[in-house]
Structure formats: structure tokens, C-alpha cells
mmCIF file of N, CA and C and ligand atoms in Angstrom:
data_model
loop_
_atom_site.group_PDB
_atom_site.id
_atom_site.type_symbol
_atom_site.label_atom_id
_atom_site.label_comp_id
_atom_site.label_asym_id
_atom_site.label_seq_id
_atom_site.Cartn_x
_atom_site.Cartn_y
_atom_site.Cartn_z
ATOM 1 N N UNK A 1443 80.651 -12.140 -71.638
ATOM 2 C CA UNK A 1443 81.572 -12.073 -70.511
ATOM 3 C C UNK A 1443 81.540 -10.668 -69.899
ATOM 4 N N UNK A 1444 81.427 -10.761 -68.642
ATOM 5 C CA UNK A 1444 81.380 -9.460 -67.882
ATOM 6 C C UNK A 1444 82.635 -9.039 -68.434
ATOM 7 N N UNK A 1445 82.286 -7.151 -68.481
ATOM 8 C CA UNK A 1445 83.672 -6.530 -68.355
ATOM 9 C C UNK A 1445 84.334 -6.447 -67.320
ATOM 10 N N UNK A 1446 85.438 -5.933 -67.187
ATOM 11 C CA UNK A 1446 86.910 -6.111 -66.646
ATOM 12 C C UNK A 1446 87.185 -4.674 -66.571
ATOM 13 N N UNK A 1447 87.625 -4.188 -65.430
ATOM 14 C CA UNK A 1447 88.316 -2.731 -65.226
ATOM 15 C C UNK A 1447 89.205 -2.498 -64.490
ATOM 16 N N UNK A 1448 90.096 -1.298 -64.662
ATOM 17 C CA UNK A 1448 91.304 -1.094 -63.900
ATOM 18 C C UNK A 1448 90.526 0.103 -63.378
ATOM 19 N N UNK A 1449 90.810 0.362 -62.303
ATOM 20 C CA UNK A 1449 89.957 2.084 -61.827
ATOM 21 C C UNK A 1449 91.655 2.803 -61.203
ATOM 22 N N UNK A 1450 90.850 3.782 -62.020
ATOM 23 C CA UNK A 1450 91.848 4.540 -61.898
ATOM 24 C C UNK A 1450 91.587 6.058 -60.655
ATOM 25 N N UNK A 1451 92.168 6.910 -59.760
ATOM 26 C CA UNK A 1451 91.796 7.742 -59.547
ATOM 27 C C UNK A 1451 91.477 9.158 -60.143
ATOM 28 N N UNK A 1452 90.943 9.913 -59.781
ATOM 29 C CA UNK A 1452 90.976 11.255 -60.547
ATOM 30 C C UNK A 1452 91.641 11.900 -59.903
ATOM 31 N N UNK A 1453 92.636 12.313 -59.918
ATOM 32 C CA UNK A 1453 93.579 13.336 -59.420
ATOM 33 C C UNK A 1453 92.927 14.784 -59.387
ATOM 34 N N UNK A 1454 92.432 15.447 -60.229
ATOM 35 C CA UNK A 1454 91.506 16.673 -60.585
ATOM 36 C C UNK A 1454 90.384 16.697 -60.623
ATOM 37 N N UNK A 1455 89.643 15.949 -59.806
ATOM 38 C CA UNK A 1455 88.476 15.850 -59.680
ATOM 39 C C UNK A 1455 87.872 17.297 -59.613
ATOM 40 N N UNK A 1456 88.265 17.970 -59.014
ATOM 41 C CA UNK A 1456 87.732 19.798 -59.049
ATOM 42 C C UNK A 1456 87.766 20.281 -60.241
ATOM 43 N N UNK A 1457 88.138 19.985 -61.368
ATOM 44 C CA UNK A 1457 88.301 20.202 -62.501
ATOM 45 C C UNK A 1457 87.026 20.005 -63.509
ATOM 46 N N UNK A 1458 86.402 18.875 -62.488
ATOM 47 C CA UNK A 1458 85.160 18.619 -63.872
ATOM 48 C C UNK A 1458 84.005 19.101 -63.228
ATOM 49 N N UNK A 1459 83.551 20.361 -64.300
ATOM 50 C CA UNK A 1459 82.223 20.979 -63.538
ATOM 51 C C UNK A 1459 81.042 21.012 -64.370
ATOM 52 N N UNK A 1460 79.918 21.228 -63.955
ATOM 53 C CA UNK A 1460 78.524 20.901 -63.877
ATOM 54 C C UNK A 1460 78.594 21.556 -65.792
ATOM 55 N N UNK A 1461 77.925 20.682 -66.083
ATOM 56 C CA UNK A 1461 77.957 21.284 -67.991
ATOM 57 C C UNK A 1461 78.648 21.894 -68.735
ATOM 58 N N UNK A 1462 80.155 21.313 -68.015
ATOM 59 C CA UNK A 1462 81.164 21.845 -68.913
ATOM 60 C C UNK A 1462 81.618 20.503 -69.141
ATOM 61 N N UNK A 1463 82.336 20.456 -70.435
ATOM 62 C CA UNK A 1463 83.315 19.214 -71.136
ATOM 63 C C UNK A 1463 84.496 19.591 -70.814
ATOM 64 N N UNK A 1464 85.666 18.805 -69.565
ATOM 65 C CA UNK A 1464 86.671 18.697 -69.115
ATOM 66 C C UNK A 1464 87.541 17.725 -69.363
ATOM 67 N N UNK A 1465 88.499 17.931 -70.158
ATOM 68 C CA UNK A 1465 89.299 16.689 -70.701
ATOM 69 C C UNK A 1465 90.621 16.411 -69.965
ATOM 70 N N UNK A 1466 90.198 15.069 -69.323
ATOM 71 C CA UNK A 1466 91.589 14.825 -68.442
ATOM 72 C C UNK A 1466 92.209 14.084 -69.186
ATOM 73 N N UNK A 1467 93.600 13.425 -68.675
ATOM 74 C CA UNK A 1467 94.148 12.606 -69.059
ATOM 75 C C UNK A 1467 94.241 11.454 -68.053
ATOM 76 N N UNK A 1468 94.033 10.140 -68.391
ATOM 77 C CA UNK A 1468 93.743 9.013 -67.378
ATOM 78 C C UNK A 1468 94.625 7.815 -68.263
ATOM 79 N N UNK A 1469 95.785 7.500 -67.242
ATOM 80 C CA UNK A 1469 96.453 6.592 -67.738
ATOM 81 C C UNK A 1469 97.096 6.460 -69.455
ATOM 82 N N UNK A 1470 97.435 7.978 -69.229
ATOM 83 C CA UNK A 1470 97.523 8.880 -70.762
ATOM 84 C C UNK A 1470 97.235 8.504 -71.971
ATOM 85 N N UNK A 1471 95.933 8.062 -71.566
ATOM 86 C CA UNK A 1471 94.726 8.295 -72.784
ATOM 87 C C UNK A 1471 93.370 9.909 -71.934
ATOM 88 N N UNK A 1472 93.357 10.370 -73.258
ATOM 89 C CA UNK A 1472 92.373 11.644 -73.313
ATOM 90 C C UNK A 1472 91.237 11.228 -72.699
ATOM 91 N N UNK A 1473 90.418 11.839 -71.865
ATOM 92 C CA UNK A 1473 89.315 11.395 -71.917
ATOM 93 C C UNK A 1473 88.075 12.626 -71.180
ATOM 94 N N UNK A 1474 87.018 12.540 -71.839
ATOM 95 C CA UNK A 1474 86.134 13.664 -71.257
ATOM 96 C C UNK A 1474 85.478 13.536 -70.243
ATOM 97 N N UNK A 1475 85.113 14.595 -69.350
ATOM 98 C CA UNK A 1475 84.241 14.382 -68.064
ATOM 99 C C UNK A 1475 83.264 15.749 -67.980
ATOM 100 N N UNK A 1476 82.405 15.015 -67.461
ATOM 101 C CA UNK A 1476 81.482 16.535 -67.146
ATOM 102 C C UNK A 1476 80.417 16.375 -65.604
ATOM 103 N N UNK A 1477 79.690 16.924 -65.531
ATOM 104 C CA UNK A 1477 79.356 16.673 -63.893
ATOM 105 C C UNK A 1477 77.854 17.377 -64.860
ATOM 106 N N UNK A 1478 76.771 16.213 -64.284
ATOM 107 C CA UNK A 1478 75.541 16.646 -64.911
ATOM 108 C C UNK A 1478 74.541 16.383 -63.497
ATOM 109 N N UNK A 1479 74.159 17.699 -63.188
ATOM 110 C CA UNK A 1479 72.881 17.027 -62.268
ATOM 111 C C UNK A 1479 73.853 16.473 -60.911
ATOM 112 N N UNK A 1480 75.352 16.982 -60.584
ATOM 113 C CA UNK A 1480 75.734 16.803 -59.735
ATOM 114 C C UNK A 1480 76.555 15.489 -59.850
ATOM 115 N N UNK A 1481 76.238 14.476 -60.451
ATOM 116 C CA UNK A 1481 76.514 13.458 -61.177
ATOM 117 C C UNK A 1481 77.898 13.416 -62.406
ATOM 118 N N UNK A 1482 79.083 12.441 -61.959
ATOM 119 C CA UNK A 1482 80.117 12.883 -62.849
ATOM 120 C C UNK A 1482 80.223 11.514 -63.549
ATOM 121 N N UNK A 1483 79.700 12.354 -65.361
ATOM 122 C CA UNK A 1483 80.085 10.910 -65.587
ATOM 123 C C UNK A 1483 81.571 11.239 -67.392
ATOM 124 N N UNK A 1484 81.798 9.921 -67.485
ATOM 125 C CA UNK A 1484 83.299 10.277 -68.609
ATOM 126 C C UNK A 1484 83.017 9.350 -69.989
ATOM 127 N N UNK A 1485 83.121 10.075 -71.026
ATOM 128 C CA UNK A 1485 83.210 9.494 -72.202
ATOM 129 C C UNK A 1485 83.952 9.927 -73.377
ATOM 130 N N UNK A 1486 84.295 9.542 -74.446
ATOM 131 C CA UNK A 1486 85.790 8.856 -75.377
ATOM 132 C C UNK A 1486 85.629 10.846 -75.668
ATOM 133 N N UNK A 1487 86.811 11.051 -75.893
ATOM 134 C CA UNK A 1487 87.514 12.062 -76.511
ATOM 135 C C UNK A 1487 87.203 12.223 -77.870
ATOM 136 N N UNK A 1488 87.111 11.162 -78.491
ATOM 137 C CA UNK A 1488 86.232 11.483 -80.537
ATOM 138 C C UNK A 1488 85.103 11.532 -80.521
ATOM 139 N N UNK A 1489 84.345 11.869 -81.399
ATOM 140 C CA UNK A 1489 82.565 11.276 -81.233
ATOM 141 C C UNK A 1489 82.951 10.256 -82.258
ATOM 142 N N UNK A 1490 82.422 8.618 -82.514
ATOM 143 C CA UNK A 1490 82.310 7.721 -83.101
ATOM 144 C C UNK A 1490 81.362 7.932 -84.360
ATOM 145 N N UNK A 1491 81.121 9.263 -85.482
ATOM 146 C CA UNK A 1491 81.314 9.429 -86.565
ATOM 147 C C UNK A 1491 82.041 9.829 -86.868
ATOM 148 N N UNK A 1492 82.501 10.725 -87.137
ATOM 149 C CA UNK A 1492 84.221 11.041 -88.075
ATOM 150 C C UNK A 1492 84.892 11.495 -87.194
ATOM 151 N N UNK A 1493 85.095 11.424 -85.775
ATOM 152 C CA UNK A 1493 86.619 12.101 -84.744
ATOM 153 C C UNK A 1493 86.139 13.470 -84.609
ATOM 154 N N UNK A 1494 85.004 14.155 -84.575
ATOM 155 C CA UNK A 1494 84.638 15.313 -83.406
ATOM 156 C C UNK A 1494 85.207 15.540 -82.496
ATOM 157 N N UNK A 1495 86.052 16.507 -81.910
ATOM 158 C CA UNK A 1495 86.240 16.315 -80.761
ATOM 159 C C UNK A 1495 85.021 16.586 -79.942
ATOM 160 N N UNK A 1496 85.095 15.668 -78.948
ATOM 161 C CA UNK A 1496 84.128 15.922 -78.300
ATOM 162 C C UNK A 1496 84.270 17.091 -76.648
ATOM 163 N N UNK A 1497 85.294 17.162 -76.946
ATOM 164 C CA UNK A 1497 85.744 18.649 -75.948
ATOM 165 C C UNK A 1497 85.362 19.768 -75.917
ATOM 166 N N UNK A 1498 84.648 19.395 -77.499
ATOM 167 C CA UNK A 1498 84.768 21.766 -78.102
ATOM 168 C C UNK A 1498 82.732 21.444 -78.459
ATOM 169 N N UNK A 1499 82.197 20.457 -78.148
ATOM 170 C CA UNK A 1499 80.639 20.228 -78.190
ATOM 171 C C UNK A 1499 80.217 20.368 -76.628
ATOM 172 N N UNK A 1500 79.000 20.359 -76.567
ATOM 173 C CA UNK A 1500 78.201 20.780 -75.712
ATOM 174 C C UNK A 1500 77.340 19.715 -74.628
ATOM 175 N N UNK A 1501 77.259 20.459 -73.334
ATOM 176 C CA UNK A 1501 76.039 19.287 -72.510
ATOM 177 C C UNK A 1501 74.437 20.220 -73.044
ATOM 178 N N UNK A 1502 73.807 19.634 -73.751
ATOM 179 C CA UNK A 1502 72.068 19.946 -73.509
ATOM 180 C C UNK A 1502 71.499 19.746 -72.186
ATOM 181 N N UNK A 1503 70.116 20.479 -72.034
ATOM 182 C CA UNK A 1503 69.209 20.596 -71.407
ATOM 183 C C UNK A 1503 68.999 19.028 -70.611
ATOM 184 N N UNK A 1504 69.313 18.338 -71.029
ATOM 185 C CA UNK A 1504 68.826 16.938 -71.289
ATOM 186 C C UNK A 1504 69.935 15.790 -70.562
ATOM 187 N N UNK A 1505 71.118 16.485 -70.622
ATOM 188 C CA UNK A 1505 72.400 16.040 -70.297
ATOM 189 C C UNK A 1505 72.628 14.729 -71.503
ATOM 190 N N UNK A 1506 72.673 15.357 -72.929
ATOM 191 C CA UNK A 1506 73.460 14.617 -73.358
ATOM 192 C C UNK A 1506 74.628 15.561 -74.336
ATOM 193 N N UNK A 1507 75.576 14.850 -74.833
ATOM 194 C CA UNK A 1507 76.361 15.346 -75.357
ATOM 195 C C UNK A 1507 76.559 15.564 -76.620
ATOM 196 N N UNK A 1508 76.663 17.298 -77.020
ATOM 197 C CA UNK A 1508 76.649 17.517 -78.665
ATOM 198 C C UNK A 1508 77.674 17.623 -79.595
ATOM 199 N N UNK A 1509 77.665 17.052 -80.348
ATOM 200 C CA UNK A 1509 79.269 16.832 -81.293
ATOM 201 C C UNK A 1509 79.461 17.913 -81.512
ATOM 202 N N UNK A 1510 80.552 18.914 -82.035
ATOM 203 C CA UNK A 1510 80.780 19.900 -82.336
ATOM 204 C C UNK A 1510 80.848 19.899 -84.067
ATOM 205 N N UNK A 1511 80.951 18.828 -84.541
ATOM 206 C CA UNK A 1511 80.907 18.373 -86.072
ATOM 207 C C UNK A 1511 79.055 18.677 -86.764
ATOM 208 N N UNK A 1512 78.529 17.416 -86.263
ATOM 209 C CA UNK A 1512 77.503 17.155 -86.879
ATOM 210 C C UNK A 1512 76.120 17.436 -86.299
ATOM 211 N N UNK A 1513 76.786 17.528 -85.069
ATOM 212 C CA UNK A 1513 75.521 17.879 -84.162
ATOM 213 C C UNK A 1513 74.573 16.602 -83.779
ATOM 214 N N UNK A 1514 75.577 15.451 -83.160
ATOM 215 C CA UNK A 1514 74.828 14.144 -83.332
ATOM 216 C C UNK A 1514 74.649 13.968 -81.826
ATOM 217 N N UNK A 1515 73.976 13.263 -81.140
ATOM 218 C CA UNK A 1515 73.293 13.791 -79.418
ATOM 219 C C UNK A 1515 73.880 12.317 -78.754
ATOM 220 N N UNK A 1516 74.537 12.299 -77.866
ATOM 221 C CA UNK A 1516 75.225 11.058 -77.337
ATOM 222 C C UNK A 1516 74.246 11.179 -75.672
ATOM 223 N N UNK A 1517 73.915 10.024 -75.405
ATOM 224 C CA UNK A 1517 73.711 10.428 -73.741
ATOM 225 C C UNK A 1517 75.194 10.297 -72.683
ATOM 226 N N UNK A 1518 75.185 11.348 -71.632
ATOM 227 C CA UNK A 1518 76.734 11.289 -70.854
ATOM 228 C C UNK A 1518 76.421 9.891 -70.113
ATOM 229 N N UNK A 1519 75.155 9.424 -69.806
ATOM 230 C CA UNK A 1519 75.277 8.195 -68.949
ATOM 231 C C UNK A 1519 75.333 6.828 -69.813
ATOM 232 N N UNK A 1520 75.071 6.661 -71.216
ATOM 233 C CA UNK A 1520 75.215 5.471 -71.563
ATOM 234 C C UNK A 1520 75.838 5.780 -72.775
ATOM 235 N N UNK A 1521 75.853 6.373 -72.992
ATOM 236 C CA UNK A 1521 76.522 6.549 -74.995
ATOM 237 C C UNK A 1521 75.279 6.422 -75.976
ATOM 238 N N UNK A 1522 74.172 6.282 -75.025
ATOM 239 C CA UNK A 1522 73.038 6.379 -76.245
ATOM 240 C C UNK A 1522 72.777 7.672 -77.914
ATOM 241 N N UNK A 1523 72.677 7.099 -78.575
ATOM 242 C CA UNK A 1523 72.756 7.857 -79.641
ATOM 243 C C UNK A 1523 70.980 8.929 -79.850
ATOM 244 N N UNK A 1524 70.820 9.512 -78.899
ATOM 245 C CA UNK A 1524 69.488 9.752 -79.053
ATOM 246 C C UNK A 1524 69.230 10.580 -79.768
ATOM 247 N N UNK A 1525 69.945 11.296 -81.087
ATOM 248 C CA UNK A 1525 69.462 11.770 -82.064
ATOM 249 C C UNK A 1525 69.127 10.912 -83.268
ATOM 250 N N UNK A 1526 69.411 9.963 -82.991
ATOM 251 C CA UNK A 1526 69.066 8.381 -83.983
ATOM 252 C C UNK A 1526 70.133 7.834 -85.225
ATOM 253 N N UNK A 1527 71.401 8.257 -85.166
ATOM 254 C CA UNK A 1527 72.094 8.214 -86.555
ATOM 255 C C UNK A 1527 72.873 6.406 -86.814
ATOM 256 N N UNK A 1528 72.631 6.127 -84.942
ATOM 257 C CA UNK A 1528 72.904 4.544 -85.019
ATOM 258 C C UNK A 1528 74.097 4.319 -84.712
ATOM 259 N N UNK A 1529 75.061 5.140 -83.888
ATOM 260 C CA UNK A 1529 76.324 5.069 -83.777
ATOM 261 C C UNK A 1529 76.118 5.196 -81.815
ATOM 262 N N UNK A 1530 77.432 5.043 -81.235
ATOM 263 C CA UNK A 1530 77.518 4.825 -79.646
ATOM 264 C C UNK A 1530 78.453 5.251 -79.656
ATOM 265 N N UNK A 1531 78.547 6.021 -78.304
ATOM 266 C CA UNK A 1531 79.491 6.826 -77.632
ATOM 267 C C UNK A 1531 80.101 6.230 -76.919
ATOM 268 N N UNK A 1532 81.681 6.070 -76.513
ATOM 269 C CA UNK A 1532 81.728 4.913 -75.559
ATOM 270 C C UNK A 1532 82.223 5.597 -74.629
ATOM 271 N N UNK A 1533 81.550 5.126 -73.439
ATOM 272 C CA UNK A 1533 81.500 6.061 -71.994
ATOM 273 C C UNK A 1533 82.053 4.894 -70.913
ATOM 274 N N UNK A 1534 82.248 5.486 -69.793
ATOM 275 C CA UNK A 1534 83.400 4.765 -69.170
ATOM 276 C C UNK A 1534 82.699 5.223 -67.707
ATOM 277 N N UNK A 1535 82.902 4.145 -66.650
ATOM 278 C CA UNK A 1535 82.212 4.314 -65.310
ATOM 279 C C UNK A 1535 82.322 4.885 -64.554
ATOM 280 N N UNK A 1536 82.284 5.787 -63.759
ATOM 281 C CA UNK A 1536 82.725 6.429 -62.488
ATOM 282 C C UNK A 1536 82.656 5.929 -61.102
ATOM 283 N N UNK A 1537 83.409 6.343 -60.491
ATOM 284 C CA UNK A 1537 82.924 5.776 -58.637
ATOM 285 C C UNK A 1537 83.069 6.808 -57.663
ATOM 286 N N UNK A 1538 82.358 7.220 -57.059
ATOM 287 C CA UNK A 1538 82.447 7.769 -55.593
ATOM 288 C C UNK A 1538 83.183 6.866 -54.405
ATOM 289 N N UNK A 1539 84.511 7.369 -54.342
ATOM 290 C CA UNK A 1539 85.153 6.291 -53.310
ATOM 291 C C UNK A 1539 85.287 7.125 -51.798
ATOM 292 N N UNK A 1540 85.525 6.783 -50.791
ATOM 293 C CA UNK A 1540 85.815 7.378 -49.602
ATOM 294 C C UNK A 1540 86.708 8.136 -49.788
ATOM 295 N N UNK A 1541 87.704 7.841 -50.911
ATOM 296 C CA UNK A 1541 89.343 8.807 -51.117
ATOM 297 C C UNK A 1541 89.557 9.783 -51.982
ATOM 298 N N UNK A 1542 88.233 9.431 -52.607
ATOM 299 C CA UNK A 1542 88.270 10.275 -53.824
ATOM 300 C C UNK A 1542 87.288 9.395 -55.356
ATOM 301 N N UNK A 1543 87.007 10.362 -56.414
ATOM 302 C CA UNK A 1543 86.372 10.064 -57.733
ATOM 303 C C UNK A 1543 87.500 8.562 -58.363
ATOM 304 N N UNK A 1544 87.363 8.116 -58.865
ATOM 305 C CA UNK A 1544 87.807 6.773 -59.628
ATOM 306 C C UNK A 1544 86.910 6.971 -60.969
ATOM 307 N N UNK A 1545 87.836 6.335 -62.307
ATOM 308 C CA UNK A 1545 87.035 6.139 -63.221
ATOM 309 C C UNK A 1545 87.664 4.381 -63.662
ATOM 310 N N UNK A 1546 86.685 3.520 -64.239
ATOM 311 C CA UNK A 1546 86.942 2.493 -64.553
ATOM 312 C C UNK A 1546 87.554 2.084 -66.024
ATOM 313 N N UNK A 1547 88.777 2.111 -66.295
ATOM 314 C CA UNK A 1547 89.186 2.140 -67.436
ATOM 315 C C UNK A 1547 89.055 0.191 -68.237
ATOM 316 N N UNK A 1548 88.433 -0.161 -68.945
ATOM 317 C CA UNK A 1548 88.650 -1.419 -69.725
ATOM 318 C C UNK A 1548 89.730 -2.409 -69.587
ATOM 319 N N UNK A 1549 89.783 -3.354 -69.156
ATOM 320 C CA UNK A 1549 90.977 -4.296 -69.364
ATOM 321 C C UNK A 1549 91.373 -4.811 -70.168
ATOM 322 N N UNK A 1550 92.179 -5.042 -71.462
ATOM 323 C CA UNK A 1550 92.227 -5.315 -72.915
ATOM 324 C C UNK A 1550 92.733 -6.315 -72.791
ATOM 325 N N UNK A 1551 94.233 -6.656 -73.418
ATOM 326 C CA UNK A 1551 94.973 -7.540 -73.660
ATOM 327 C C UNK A 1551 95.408 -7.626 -72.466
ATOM 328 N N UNK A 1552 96.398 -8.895 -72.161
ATOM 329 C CA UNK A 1552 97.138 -9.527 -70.991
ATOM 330 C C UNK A 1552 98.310 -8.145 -70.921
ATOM 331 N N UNK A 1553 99.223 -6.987 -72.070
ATOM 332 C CA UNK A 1553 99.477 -6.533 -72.234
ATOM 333 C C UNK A 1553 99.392 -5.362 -71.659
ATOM 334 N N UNK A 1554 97.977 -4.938 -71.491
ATOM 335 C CA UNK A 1554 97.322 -3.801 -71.354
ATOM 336 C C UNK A 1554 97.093 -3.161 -72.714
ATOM 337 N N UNK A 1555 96.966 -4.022 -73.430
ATOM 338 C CA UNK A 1555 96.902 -2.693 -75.072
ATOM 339 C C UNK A 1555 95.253 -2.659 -74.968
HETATM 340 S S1 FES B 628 81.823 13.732 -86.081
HETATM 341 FE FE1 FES B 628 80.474 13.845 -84.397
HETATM 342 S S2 FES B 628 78.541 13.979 -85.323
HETATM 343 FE FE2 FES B 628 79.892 13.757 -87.009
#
């Protein structure tokens, strides 16, 4: 089943700059952004081995993202694990709107949980 999203705006869009890790808050959940190659893209606040933050790690040469823990290599555009340890980053969509940046947050429960 296709996913489902709420898009949200970025209020601080000036905030997220070119190979830096910028942690907004979106629908007050944490979440990271960085601008690679001009290109802004956002993914989870832990790294998905033991809760890294992924705020205080790094963009590579390469534009992917380095845990500050283990040193495990996430890509910013898909969550690819390209240092090979078999784990995914979960990254979240962006949009260029006429009004402004949007990010696409998941639709869960009927709830919103
Ligand atoms: S916690 Fe991120 S690589 Fe281990």
C-alpha cells in the first residue's frame, strides 16, 4: 500500500544549511535536516543502531550521513546503509512548494499515533 503523508511546512527553512545537521522540530517530533548539493533532504533524529544522535554526526564527501556513535554511513536521500551493517535510516520527503519547503510526515493510526 502506497504511503500516506501529512506535509507539513518548514517554518525555518533558513535554518538548514549546506552540510550541516539542523534539527527542527516538526509537529513536535525531532527531526534532522541538512541541504546537500543545494538539495534539502530530512531524516530520524536516532541512528537505527543503538540511538546516536544523529545531530552531533556528520555529512561526508558523498552526502551521506555519519553516526556520531559507530561511525555507520546512512545515505541523506534514501536511508541507505552504505557502510553495509544492514540497518536503514528512516528519512522523510521534502517539497519545494511556491510558499515555502514542506516535509512529508507518515500517516499512522486513524489517531495520528
Ligand atoms: S548508534 Fe549509530 S552507528 Fe551505532
Amino acid at each position: 500500500m502506497a504511503k500516506q503523508y501529512t506535509w507539513h511546512k518548514i517554518t525555518d527553512e533558513e535554518l538548514i544549511r549546506e552540510h550541516e545537521i539542523n534539527v527542527l522540530e516538526v509537529s513536535n517530533k525531532k527531526i534532522c535536516f541538512t541541504r546537500y548539493q543545494g538539495q534539502v533532504y530530512a531524516f530520524a533524529h536516532k541512528c537505527p543502531h543503538a540511538g546516536g544522535m544523529m545531530a552531533d554526526g556528520v555529512i561526508d564527501a558523498s552526502g551521506n550521513v555519519v553516526c556520531p556513535l559507530h561511525r555507520y554511513k546512512f545515505s541523506v536521500k534514501n536511508g541507505y546503509n552504505c557502510s553495509g551493517e544492514g540497518y536503514y535510516l528512516k528519512t522523510y520527503p521534502t517539497e519545494q512548494r511556491e510558499d515555502g519547503m514542506y516535509i512529508g510526515l507518515e500517516k499512522t493510526g486513524i489517531f495520528g499515533w
